[in-house]
PDB file of C-alpha atoms and ligand atoms in Angstrom:
ATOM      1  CA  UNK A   1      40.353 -20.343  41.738  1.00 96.00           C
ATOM      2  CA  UNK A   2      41.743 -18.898  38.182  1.00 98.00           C
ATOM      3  CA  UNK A   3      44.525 -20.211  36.866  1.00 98.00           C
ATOM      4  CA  UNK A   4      46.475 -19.496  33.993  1.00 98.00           C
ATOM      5  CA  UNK A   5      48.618 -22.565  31.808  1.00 97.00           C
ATOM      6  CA  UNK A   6      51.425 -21.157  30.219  1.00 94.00           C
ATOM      7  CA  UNK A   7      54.130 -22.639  27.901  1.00 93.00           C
ATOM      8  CA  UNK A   8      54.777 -23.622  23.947  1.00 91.00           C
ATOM      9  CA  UNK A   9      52.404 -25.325  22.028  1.00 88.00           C
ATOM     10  CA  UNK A  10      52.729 -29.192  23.191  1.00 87.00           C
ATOM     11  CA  UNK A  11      53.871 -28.346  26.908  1.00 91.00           C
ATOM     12  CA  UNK A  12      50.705 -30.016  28.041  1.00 93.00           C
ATOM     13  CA  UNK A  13      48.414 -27.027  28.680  1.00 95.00           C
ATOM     14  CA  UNK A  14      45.213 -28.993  27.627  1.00 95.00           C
ATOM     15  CA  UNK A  15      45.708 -31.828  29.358  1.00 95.00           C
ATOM     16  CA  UNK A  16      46.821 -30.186  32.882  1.00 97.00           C
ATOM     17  CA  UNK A  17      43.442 -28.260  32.405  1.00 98.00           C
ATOM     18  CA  UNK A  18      41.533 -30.625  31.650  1.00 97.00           C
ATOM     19  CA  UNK A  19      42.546 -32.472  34.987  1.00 97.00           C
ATOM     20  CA  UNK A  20      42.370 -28.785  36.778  1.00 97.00           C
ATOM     21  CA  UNK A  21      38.655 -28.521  35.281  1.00 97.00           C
ATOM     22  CA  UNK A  22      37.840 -32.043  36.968  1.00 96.00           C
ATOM     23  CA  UNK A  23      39.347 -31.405  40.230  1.00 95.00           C
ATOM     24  CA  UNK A  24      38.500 -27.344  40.704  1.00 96.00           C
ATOM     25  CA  UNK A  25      35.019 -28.274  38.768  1.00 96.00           C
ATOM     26  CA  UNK A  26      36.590 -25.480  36.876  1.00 97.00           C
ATOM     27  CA  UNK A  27      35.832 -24.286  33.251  1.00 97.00           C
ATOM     28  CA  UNK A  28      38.310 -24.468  30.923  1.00 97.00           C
ATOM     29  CA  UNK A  29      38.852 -21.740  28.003  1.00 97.00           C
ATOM     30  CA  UNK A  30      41.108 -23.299  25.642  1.00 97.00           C
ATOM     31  CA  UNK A  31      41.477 -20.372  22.779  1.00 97.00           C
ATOM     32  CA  UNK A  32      42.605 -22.966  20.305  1.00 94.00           C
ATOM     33  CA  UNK A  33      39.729 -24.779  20.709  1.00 95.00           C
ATOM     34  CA  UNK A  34      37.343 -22.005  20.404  1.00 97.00           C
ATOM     35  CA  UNK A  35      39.007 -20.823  17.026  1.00 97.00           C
ATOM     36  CA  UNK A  36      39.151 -24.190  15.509  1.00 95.00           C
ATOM     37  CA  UNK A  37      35.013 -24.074  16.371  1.00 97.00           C
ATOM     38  CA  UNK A  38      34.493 -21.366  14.758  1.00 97.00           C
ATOM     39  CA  UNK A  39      36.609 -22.796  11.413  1.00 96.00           C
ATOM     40  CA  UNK A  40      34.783 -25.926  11.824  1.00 96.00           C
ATOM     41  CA  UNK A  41      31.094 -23.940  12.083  1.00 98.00           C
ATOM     42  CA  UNK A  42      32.449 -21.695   8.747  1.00 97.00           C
ATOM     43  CA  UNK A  43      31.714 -18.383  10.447  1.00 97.00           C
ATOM     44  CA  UNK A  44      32.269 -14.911   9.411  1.00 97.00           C
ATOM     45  CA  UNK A  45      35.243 -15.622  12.344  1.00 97.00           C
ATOM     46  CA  UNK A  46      36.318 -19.144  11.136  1.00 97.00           C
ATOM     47  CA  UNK A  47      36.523 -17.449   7.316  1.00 97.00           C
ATOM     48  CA  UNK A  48      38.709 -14.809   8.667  1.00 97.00           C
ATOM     49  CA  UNK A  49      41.568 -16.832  10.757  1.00 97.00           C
ATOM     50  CA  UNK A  50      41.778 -20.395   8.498  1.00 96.00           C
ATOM     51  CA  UNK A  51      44.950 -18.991   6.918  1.00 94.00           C
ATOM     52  CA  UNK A  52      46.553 -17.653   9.952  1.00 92.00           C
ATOM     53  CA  UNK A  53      45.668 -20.998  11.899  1.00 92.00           C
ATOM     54  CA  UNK A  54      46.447 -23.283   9.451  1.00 89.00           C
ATOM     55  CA  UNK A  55      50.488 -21.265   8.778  1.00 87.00           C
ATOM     56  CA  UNK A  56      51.114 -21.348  12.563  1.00 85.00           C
ATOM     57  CA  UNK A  57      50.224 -17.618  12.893  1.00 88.00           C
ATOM     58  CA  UNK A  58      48.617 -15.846  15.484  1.00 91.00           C
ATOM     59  CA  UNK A  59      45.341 -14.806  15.268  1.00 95.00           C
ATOM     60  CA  UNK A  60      44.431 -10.999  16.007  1.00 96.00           C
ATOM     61  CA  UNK A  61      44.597  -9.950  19.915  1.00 95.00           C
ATOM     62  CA  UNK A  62      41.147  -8.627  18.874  1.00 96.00           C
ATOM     63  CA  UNK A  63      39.970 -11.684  17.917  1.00 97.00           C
ATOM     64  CA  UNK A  64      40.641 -13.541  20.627  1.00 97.00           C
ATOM     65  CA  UNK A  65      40.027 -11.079  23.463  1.00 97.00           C
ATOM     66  CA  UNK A  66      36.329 -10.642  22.449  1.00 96.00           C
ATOM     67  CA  UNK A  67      36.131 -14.364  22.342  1.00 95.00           C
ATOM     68  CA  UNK A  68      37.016 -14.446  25.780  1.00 96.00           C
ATOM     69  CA  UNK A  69      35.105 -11.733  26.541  1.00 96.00           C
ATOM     70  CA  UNK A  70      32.154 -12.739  27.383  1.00 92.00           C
ATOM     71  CA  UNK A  71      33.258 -16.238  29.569  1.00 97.00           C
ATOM     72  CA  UNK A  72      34.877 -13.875  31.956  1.00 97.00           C
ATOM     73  CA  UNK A  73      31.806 -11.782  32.307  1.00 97.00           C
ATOM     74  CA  UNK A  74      29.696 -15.399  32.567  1.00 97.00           C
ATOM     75  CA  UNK A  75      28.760 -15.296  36.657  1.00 96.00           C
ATOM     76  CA  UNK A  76      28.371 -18.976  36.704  1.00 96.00           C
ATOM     77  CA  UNK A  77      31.949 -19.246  35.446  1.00 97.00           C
ATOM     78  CA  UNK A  78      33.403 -16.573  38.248  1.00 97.00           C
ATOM     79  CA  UNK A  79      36.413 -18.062  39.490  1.00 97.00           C
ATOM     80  CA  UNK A  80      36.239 -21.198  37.782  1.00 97.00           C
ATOM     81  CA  UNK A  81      38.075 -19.823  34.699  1.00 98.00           C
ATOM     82  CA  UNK A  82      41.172 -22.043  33.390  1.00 98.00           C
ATOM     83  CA  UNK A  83      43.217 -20.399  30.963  1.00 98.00           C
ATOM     84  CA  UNK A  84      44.717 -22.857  27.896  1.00 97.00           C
ATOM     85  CA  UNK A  85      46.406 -20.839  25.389  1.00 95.00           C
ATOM     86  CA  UNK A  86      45.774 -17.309  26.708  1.00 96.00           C
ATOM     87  CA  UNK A  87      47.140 -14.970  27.403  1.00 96.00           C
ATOM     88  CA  UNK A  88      49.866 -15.294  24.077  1.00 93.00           C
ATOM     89  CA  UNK A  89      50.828 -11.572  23.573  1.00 93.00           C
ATOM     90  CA  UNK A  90      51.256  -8.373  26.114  1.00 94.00           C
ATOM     91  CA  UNK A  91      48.429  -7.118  24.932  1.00 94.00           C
ATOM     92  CA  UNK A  92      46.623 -10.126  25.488  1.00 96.00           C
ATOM     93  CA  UNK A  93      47.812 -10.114  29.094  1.00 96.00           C
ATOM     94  CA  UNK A  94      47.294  -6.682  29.639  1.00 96.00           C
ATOM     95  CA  UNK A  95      43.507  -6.849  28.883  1.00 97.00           C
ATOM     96  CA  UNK A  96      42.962  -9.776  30.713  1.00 98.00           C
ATOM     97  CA  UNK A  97      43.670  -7.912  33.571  1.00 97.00           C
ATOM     98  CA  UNK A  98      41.574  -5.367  32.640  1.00 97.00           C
ATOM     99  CA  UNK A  99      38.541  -8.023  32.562  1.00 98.00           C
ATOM    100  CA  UNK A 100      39.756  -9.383  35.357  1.00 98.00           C
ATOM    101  CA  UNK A 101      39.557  -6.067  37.338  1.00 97.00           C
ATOM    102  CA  UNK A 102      36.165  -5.267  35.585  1.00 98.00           C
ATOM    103  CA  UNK A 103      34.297  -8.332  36.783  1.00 98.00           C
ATOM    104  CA  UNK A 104      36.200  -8.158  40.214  1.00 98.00           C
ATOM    105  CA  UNK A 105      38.274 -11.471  39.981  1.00 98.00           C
ATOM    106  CA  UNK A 106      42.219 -12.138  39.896  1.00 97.00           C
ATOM    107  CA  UNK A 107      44.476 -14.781  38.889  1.00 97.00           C
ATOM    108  CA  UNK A 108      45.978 -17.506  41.962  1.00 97.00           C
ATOM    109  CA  UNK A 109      48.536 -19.376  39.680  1.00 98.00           C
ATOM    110  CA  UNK A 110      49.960 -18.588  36.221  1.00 97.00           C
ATOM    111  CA  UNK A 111      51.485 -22.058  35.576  1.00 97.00           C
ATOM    112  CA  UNK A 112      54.542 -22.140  33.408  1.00 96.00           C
ATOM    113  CA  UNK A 113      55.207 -25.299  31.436  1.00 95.00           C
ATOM    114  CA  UNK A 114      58.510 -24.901  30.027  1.00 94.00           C
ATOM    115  CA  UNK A 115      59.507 -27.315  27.644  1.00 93.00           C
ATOM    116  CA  UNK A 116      62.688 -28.139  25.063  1.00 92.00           C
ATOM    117  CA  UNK A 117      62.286 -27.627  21.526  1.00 90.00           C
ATOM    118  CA  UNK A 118      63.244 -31.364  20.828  1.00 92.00           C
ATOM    119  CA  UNK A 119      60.424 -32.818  23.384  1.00 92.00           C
ATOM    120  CA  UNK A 120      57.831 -30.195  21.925  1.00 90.00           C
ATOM    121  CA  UNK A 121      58.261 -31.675  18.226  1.00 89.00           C
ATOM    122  CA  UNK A 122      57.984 -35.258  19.562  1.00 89.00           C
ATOM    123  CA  UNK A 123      55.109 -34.572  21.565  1.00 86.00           C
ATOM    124  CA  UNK A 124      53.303 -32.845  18.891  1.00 86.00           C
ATOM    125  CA  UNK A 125      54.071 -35.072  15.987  1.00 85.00           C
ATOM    126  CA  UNK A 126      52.565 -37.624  18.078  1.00 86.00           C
ATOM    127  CA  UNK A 127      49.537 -35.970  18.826  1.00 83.00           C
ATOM    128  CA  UNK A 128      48.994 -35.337  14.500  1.00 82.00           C
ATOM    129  CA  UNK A 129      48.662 -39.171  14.624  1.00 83.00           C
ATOM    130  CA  UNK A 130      45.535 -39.223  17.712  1.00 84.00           C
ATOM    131  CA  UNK A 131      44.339 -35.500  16.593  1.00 82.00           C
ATOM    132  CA  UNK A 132      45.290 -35.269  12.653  1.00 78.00           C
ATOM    133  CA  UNK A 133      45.331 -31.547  13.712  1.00 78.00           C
ATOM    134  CA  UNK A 134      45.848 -29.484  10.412  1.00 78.00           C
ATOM    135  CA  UNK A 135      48.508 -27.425  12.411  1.00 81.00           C
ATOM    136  CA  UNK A 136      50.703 -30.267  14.095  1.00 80.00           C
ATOM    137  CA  UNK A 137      52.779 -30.823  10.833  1.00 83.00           C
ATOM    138  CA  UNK A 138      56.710 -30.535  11.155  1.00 84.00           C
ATOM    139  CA  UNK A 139      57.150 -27.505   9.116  1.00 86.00           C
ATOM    140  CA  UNK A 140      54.351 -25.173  10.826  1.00 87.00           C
ATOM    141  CA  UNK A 141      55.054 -26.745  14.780  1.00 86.00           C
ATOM    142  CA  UNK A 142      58.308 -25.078  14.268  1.00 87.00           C
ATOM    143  CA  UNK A 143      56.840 -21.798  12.862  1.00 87.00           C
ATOM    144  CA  UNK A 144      54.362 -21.892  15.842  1.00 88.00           C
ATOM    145  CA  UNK A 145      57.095 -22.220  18.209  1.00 88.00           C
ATOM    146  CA  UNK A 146      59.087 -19.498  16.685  1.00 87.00           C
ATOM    147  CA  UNK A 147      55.848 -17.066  16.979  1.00 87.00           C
ATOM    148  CA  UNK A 148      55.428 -18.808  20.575  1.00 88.00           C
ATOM    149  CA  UNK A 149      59.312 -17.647  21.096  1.00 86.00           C
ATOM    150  CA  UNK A 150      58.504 -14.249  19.772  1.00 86.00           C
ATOM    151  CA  UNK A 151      55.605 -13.222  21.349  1.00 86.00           C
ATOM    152  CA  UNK A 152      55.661 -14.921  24.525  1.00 84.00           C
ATOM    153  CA  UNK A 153      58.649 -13.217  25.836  1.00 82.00           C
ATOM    154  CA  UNK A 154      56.811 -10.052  26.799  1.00 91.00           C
ATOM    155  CA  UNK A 155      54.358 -11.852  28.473  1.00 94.00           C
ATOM    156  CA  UNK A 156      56.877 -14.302  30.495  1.00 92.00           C
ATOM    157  CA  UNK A 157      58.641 -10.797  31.755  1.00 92.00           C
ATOM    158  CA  UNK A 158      55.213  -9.363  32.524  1.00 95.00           C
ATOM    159  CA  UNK A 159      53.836 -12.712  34.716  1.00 95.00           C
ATOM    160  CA  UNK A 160      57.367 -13.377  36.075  1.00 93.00           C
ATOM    161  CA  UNK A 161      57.507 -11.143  38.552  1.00 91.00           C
ATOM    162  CA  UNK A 162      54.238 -11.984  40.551  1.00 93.00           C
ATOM    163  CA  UNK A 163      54.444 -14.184  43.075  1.00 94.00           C
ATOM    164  CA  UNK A 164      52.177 -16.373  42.067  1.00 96.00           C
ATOM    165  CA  UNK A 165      54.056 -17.376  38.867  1.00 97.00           C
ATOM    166  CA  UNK A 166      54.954 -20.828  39.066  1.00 97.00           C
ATOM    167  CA  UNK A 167      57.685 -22.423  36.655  1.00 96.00           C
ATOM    168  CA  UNK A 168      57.547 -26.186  36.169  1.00 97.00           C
ATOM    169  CA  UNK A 169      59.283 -28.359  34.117  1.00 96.00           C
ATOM    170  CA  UNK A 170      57.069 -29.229  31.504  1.00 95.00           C
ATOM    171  CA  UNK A 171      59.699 -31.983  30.412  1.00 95.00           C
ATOM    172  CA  UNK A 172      58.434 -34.304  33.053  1.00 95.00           C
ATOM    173  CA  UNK A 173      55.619 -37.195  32.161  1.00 94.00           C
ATOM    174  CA  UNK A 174      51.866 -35.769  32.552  1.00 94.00           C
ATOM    175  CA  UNK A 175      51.362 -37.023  36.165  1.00 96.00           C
ATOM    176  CA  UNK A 176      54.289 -35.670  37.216  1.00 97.00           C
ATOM    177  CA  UNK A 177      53.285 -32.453  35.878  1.00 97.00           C
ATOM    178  CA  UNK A 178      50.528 -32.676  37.977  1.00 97.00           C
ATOM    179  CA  UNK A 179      51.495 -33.307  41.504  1.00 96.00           C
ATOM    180  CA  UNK A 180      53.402 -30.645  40.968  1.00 96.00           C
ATOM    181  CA  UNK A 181      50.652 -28.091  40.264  1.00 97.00           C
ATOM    182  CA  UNK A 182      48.945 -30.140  43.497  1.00 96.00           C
ATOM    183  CA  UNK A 183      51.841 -29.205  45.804  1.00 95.00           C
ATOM    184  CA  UNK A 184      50.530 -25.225  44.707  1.00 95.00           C
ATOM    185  CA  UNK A 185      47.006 -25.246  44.482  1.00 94.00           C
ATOM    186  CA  UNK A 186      46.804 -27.627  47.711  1.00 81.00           C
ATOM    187  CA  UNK A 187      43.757 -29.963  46.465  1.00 67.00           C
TER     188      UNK A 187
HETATM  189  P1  LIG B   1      46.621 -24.082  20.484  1.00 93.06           P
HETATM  190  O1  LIG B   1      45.521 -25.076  20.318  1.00 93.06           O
HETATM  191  O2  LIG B   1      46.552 -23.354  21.788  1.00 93.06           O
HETATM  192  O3  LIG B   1      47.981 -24.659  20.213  1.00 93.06           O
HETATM  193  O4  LIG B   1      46.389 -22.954  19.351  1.00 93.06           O
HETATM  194  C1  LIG B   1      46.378 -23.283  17.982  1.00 93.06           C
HETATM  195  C2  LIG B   1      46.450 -22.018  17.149  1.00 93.06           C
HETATM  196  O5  LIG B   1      45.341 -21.165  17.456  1.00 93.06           O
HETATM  197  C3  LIG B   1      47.669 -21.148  17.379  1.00 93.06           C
HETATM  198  O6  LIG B   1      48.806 -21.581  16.612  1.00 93.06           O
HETATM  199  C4  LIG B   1      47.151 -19.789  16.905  1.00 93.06           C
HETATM  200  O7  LIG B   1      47.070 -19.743  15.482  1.00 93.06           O
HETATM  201  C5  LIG B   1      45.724 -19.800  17.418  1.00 93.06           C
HETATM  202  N1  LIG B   1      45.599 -19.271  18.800  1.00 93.06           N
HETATM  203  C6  LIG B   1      45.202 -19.956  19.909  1.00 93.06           C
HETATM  204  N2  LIG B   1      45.194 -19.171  21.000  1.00 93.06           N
HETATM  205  C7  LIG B   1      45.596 -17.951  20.579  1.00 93.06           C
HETATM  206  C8  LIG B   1      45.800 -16.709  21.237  1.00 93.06           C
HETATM  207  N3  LIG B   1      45.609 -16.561  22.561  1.00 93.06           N
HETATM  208  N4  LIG B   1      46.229 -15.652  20.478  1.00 93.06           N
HETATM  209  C9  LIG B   1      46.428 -15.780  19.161  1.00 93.06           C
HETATM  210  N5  LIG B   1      46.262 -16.917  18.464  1.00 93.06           N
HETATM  211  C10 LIG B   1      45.848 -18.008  19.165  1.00 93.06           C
END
């Protein structure tokens, strides 16, 4: 099964995947994670995206779609794949499905996580304190939930209309979250 997690930064994408990886024995491609590896490692990548990261900017669709690239083409990971953080932009979406058609796979669920404003900066100033993530101070969650607002638009109107696009309330508490996604993906 490949499912997609969709929703602002602090909706709870990483933690419903995680739980989806465990239960699916899934693989989870968390974008963020991936790009703060590569800052962490100081590659020709990491050199290239610190600012961007670190002022709650995108990085390039470039970027990230050829670091996805090759997980999607990974046969062990065939329908396995759960997506944290991507797609972000159209174009994004748009050539995931191209992958997607490439290496013959499609998406079950694309999980929305919606999510007030006021909840997202709780959430997330409370995760600085376990994850002292760079990125989770006041001033730049807001900016990334502006470019979240901006860019994700598109991509809401572009999933919405499949039937498999599933909106939950990503206000609820984690577990509640997730018997939610249960009642869909029937595990
Ligand atoms: P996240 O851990 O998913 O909240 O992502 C943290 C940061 O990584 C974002 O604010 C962006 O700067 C960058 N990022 C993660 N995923 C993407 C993506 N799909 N497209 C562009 N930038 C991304």
């Amino acid at each position: 099964m490949n499912i997609i997690l969709f929703g602002p930064p602090g909706a709870g994408k990483g933690t419903q995947a995680k739980y989806l990886v465990n239960k699916l024995n899934g693989y989870q491609i968390s974008t963020g994670d991936m790009l703060r590896d590569e800052i962490k490692k100081d590659t020709d990548i990491g050199k290239k995206i610190i600012n961007n990261m670190n002022d709650g900017k995108f990085v390039s669709d470039e970027i990230v779609n050829d670091l996805i690239k090759k997980l999607i083409f990974d046969s062990d990971k065939k329908d396995k794949l759960i997506f944290d953080g991507y797609p972000r932009s159209l174009s994004q979406a748009k050539n995931l499905d191209l992958f997607l058609k490439k290496s013959n796979q499609k998406i079950d669920y694309i999980f929305f996580l919606n999510v007030d404003k006021k909840n997202i900066i709780e959430r997330i100033q409370k995760r600085k304190i376990l994850e002292k993530r760079s990125d989770d101070e006041l001033g730049i969650i807001l900016k990334r939930y502006d470019t979240y607002m901006d860019t994700t638009k598109p991509v809401l109107e572009y999933y919405s209309k499949n039937s498999n696009f599933k909106e939950i309330d990503g206000n609820l508490q984690i577990d509640q979250i997730t018997r939610k996604i249960e009642t869909f993906i029937n595990v």
